[in-house]
PDB file of C-alpha atoms in Angstrom:
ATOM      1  CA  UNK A   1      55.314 -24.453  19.959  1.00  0.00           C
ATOM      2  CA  UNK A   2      57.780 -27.422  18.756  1.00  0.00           C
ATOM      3  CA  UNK A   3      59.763 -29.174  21.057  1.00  0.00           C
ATOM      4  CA  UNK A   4      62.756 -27.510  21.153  1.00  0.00           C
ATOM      5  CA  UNK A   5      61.154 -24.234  22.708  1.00  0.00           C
ATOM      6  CA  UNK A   6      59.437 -26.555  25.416  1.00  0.00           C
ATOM      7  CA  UNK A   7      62.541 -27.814  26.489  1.00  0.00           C
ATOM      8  CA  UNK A   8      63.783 -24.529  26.504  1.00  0.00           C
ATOM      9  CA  UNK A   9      60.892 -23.125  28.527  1.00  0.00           C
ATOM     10  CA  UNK A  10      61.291 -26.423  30.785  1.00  0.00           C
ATOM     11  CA  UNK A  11      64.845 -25.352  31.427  1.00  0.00           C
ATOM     12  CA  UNK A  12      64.104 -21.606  32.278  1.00  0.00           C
ATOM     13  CA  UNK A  13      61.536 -22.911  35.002  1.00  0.00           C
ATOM     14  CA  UNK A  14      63.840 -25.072  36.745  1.00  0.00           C
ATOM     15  CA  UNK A  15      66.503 -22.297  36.764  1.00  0.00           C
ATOM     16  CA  UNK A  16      63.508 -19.884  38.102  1.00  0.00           C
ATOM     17  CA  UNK A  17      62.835 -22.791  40.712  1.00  0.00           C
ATOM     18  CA  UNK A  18      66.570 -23.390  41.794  1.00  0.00           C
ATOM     19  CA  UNK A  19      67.041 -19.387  41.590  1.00  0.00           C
ATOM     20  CA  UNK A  20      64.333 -18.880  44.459  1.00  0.00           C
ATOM     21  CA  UNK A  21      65.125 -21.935  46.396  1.00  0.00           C
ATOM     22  CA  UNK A  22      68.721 -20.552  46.479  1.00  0.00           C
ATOM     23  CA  UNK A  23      66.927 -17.422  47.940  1.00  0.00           C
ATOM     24  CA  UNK A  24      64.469 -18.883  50.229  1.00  0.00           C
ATOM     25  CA  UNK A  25      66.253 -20.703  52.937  1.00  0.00           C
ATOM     26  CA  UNK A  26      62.936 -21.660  54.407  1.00  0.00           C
ATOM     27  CA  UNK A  27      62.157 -23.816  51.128  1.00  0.00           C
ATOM     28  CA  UNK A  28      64.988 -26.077  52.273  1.00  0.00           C
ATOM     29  CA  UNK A  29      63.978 -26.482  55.579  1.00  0.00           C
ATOM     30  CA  UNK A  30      60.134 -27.364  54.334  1.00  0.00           C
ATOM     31  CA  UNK A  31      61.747 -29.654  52.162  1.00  0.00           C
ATOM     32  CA  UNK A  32      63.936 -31.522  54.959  1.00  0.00           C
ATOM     33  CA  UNK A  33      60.529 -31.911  56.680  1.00  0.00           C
ATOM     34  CA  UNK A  34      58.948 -34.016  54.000  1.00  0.00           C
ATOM     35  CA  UNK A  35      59.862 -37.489  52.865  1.00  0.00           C
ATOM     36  CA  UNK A  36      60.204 -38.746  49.999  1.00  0.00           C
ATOM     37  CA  UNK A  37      57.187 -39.890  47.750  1.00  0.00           C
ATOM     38  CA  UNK A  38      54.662 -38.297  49.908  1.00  0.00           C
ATOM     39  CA  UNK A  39      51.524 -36.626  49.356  1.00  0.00           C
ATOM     40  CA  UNK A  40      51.380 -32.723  49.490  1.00  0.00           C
ATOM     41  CA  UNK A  41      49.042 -30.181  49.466  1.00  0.00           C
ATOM     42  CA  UNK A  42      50.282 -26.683  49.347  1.00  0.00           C
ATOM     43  CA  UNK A  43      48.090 -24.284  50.874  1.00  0.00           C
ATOM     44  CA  UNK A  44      48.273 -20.842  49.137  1.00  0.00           C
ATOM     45  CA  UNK A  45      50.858 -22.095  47.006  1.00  0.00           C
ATOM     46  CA  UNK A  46      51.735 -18.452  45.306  1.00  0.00           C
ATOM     47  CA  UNK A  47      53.517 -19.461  42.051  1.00  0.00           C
ATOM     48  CA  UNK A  48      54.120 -23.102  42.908  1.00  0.00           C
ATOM     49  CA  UNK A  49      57.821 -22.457  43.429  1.00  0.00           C
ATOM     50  CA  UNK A  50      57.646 -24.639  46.703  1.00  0.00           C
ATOM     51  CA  UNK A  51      55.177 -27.356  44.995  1.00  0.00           C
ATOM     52  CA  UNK A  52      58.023 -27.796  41.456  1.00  0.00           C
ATOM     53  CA  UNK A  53      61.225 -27.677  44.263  1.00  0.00           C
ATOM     54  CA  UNK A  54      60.085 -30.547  46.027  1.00  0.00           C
ATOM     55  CA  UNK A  55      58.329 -32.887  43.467  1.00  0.00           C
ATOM     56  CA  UNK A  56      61.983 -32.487  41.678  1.00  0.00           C
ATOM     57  CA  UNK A  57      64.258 -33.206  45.169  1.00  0.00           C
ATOM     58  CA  UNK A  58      61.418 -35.125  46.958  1.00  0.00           C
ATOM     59  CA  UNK A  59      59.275 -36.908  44.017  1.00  0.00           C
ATOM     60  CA  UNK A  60      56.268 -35.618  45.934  1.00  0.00           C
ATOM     61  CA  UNK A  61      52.518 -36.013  45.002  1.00  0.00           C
ATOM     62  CA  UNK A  62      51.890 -32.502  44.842  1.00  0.00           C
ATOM     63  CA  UNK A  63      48.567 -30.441  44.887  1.00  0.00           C
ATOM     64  CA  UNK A  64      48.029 -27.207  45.728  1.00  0.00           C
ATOM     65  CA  UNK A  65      45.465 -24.718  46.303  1.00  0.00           C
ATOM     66  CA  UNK A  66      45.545 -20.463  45.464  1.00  0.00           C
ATOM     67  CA  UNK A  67      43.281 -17.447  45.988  1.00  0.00           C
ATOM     68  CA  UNK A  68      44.538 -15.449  43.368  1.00  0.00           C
ATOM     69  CA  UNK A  69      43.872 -16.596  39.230  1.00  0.00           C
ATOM     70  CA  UNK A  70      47.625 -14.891  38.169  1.00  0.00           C
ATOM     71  CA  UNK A  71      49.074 -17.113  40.071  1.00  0.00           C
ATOM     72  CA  UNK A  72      46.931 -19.845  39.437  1.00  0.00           C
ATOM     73  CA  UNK A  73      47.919 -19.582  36.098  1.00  0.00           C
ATOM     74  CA  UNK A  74      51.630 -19.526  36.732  1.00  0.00           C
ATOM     75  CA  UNK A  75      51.204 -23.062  38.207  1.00  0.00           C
ATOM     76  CA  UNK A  76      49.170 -24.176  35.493  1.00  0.00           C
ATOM     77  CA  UNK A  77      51.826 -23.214  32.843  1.00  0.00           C
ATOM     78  CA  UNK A  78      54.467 -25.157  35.179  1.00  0.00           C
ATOM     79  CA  UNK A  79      52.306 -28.070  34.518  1.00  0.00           C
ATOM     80  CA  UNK A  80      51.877 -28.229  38.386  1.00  0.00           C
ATOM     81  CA  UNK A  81      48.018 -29.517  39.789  1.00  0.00           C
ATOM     82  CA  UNK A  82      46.578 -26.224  40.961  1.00  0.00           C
ATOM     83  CA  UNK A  83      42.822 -25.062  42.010  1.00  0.00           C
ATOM     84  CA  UNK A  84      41.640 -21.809  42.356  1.00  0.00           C
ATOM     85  CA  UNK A  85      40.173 -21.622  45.751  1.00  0.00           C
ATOM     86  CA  UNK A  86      39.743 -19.490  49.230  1.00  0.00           C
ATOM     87  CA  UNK A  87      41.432 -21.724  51.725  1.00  0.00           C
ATOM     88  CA  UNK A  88      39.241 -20.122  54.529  1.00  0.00           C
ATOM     89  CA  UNK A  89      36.501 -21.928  53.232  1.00  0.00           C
ATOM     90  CA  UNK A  90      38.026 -24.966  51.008  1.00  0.00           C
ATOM     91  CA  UNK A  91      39.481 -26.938  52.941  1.00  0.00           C
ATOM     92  CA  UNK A  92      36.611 -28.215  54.677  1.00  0.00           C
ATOM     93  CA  UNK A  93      35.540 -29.650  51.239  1.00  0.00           C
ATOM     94  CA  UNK A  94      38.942 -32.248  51.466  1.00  0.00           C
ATOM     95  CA  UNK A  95      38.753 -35.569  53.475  1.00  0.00           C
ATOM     96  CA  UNK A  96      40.360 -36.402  56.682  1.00  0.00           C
ATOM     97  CA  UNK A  97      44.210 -37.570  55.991  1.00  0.00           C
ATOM     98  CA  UNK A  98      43.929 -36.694  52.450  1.00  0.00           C
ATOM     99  CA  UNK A  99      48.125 -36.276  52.527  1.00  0.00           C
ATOM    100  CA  UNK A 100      50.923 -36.750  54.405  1.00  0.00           C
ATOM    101  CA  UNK A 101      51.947 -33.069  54.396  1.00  0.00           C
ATOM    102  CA  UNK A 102      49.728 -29.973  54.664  1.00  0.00           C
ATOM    103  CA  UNK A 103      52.185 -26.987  54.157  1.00  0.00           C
ATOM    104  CA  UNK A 104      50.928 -23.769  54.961  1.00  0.00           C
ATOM    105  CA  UNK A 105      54.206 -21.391  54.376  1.00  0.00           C
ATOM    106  CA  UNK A 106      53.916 -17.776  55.399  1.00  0.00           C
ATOM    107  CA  UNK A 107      50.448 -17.888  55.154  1.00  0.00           C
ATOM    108  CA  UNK A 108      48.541 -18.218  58.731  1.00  0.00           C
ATOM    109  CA  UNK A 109      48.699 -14.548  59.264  1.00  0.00           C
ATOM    110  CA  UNK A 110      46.818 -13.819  56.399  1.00  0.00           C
ATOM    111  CA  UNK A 111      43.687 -16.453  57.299  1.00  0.00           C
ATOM    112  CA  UNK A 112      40.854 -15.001  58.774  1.00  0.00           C
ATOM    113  CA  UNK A 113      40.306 -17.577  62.080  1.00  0.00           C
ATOM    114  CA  UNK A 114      44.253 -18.941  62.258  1.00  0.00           C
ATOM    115  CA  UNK A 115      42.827 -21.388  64.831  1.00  0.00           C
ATOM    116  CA  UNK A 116      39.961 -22.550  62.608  1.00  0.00           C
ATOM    117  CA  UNK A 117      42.923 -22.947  59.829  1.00  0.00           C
ATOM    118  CA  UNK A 118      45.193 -25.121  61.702  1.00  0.00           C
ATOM    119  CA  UNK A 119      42.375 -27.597  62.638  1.00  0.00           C
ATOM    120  CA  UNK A 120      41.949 -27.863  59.246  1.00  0.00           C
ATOM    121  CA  UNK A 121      45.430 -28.405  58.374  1.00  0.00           C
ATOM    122  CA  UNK A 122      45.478 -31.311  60.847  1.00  0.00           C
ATOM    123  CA  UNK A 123      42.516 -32.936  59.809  1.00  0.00           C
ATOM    124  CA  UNK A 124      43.391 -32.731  56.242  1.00  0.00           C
ATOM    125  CA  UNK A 125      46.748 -34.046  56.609  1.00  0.00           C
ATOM    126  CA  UNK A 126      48.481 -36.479  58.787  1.00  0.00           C
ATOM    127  CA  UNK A 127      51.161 -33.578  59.703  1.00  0.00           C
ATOM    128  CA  UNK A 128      51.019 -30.117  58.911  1.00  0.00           C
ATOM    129  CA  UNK A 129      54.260 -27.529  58.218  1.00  0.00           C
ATOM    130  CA  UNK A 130      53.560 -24.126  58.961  1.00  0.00           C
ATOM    131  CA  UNK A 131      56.089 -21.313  58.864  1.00  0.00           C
ATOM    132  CA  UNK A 132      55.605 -18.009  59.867  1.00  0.00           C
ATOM    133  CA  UNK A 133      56.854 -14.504  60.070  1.00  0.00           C
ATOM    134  CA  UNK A 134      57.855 -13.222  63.668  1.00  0.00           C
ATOM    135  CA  UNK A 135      56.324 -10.050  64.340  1.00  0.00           C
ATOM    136  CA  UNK A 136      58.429 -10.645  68.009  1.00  0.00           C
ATOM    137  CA  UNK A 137      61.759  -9.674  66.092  1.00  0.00           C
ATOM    138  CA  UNK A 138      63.681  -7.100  68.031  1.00  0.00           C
ATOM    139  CA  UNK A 139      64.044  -5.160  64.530  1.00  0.00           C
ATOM    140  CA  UNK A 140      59.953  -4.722  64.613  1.00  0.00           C
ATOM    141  CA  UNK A 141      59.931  -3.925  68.411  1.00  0.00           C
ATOM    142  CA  UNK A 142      62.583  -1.130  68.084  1.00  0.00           C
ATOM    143  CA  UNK A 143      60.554   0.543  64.917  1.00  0.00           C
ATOM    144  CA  UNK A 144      57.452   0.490  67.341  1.00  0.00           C
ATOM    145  CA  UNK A 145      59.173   2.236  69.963  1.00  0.00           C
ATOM    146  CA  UNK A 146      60.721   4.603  68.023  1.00  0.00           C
ATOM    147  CA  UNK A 147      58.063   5.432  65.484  1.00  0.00           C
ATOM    148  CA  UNK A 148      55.113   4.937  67.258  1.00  0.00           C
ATOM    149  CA  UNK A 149      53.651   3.108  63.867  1.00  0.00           C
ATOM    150  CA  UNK A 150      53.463  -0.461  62.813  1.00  0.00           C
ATOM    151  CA  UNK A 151      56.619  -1.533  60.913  1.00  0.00           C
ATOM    152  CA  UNK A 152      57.433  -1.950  57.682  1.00  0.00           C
ATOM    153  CA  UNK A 153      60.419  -4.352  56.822  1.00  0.00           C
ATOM    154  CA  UNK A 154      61.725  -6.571  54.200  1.00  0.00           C
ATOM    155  CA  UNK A 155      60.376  -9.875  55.664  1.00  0.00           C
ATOM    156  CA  UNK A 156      56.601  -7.362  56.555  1.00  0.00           C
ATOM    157  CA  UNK A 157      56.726  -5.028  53.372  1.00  0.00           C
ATOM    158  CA  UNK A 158      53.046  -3.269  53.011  1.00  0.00           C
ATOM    159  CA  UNK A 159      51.556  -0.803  55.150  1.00  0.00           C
ATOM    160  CA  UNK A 160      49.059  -1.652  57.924  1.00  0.00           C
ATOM    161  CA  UNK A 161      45.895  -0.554  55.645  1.00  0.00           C
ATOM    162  CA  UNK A 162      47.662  -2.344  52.586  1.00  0.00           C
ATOM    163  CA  UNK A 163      48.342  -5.730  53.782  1.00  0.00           C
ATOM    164  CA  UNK A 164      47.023  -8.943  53.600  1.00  0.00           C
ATOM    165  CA  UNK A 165      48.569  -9.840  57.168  1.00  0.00           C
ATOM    166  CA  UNK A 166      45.742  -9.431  60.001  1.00  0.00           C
ATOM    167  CA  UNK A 167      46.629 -11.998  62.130  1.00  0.00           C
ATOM    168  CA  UNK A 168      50.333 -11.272  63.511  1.00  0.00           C
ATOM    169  CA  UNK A 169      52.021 -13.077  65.868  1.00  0.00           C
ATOM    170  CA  UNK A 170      55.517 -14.057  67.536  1.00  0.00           C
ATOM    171  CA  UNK A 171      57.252 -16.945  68.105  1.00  0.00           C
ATOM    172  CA  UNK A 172      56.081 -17.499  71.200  1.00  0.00           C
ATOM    173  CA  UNK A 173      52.430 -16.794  70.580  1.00  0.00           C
ATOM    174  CA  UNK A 174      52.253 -19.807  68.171  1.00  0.00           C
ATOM    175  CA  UNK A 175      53.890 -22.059  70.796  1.00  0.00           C
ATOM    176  CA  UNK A 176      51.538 -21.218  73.272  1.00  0.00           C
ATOM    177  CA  UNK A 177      48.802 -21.228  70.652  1.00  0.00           C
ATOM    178  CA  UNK A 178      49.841 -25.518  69.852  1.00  0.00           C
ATOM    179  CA  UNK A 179      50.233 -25.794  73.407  1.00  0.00           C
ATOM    180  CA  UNK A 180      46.610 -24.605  73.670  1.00  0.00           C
ATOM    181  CA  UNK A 181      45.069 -26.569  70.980  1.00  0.00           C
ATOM    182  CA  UNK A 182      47.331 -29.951  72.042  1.00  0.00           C
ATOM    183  CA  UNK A 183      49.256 -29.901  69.260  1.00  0.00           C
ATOM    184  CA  UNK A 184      52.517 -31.715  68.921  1.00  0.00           C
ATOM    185  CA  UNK A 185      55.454 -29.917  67.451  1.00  0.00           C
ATOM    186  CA  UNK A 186      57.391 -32.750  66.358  1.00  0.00           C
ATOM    187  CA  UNK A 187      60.373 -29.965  64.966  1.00  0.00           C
ATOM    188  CA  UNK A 188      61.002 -26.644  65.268  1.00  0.00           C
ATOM    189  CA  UNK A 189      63.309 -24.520  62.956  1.00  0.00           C
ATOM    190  CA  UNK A 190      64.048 -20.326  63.128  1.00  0.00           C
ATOM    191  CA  UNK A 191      65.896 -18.536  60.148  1.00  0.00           C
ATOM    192  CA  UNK A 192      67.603 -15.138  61.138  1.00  0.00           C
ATOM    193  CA  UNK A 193      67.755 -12.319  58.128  1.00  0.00           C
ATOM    194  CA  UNK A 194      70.155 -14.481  56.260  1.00  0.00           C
ATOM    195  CA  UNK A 195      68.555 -17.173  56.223  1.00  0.00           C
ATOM    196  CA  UNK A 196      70.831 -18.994  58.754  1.00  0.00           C
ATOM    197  CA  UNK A 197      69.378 -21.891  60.967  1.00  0.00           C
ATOM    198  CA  UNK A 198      68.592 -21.043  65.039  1.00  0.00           C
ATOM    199  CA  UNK A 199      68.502 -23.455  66.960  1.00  0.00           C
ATOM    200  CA  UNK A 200      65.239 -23.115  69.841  1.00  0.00           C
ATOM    201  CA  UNK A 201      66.914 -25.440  72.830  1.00  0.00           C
ATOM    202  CA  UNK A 202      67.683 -23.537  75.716  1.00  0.00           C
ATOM    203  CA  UNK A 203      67.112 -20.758  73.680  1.00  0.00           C
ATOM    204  CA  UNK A 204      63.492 -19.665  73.394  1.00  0.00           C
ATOM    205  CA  UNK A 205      63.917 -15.859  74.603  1.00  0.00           C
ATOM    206  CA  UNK A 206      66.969 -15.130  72.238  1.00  0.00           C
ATOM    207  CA  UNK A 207      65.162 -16.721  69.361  1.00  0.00           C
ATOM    208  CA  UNK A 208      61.915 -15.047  69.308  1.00  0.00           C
ATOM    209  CA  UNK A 209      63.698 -12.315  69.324  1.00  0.00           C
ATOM    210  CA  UNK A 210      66.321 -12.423  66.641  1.00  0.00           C
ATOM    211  CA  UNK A 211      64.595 -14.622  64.383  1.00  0.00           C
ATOM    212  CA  UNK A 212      63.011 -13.354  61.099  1.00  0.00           C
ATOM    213  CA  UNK A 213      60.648 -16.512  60.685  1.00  0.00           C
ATOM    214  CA  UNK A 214      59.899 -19.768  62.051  1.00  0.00           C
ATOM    215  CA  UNK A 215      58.892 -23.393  60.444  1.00  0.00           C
ATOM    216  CA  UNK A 216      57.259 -25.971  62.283  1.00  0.00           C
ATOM    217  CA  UNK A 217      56.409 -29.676  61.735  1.00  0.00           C
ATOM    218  CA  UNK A 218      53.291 -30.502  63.152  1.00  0.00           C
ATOM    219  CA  UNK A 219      50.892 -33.146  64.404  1.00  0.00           C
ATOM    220  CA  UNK A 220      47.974 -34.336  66.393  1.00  0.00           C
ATOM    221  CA  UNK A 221      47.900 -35.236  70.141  1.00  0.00           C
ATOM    222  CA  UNK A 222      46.791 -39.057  70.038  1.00  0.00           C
ATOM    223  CA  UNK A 223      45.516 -39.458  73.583  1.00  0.00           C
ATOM    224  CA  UNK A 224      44.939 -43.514  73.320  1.00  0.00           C
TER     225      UNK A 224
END
């Protein structure tokens, strides 16, 4: 391949990258979370999308880590520093404060022990971002009632026996779970269906239940 068709390729990327940053409203509030320079690990880091937005607006140190070879490869071809690997079980094997940033986006609900995984995150990395979808949404409450059946939406697309989701929760269940394990939310964010920003003060009820997904910046409790 000469170099012409590498630049060309290069180019296509980065319009693939802006195109689903442009789409993913939750990218840019991940991204307003991290400063500059830092060091990343991105936990189930699907195509690397995330990983190739912010080491291009952020100059991150990125690293990442995937279940699933396909997409594995995708990161690979992007030139971005991915390992296969179950995060269930893998991150045990990095050190304590190994990064700045653990980011775990859309993922929790799909790890076996979420609890388990959060430690993790937090011992990994100085501060952990975790966003999640909110299974509290009035949209999802109203096809329960209704239909008797779990729901199937846009932001929860695959059936109950087809999913990799087992571990749903609201808004309010993750703030109660932090609260459990004394863990500090430094920031808080909720995105409606279009993406817009909610803003949580004063305004817990009415966000858990019109907001689509939630990001949160988090860290540990230093008790002296």
């Amino acid at each position: 391949m000469n170099l012409k068709c590498l630049r060309q390729l290069g180019a296509s990327w980065r319009r693939s990258t802006i195109n689903k940053m442009n789409n993913r409203s939750d990218f840019i509030v991940i991204s307003d979370m991290v400063a500059p320079n830092s060091r990343i690990l991105d936990v189930g880091c699907d195509d690397g999308s995330l990983m190739q937005m912010l080491q291009e607006s952020k100059t991150v140190n990125a690293r990442g880590i995937e279940l699933f070879p396909d997409r594995v490869n995708l990161c690979l071809a992007k030139g971005l520093s991915v390992v296969q690997g179950d995060a269930n079980k893998d991150l045990a094997m990095y050190p304590k404060n190994s990064f700045d940033y653990v980011i775990l986006s859309k993922t929790l609900q799909s790890m076996l022990q979420p609890k388990e995984t959060l430690e993790g995150l937090l011992r990994v990395g100085k501060r952990a971002i975790v966003s999640i979808p909110n299974f509290g949404h009035w949209k999802v409450r109203l096809y329960l009632a209704i239909h008797g059946q779990m729901p199937v939406t846009p932001s929860l697309p695959a059936t109950w026996f087809n999913t990799e989701n087992i571990h749903l929760c609201t808004i309010n269940d993750f703030l109660e779970l932090c609260k459990n394990m004394d863990i500090n939310i430094i920031k808080s964010v909720a995105l409606d269906k279009n993406g817009k920003v909610l803003n949580f003060a004063n305004r817990l009820r009415s966000v858990n239940l019109i907001g689509e997904q939630a990001i949160f910046l988090l860290e540990k409790n230093n008790h002296g």
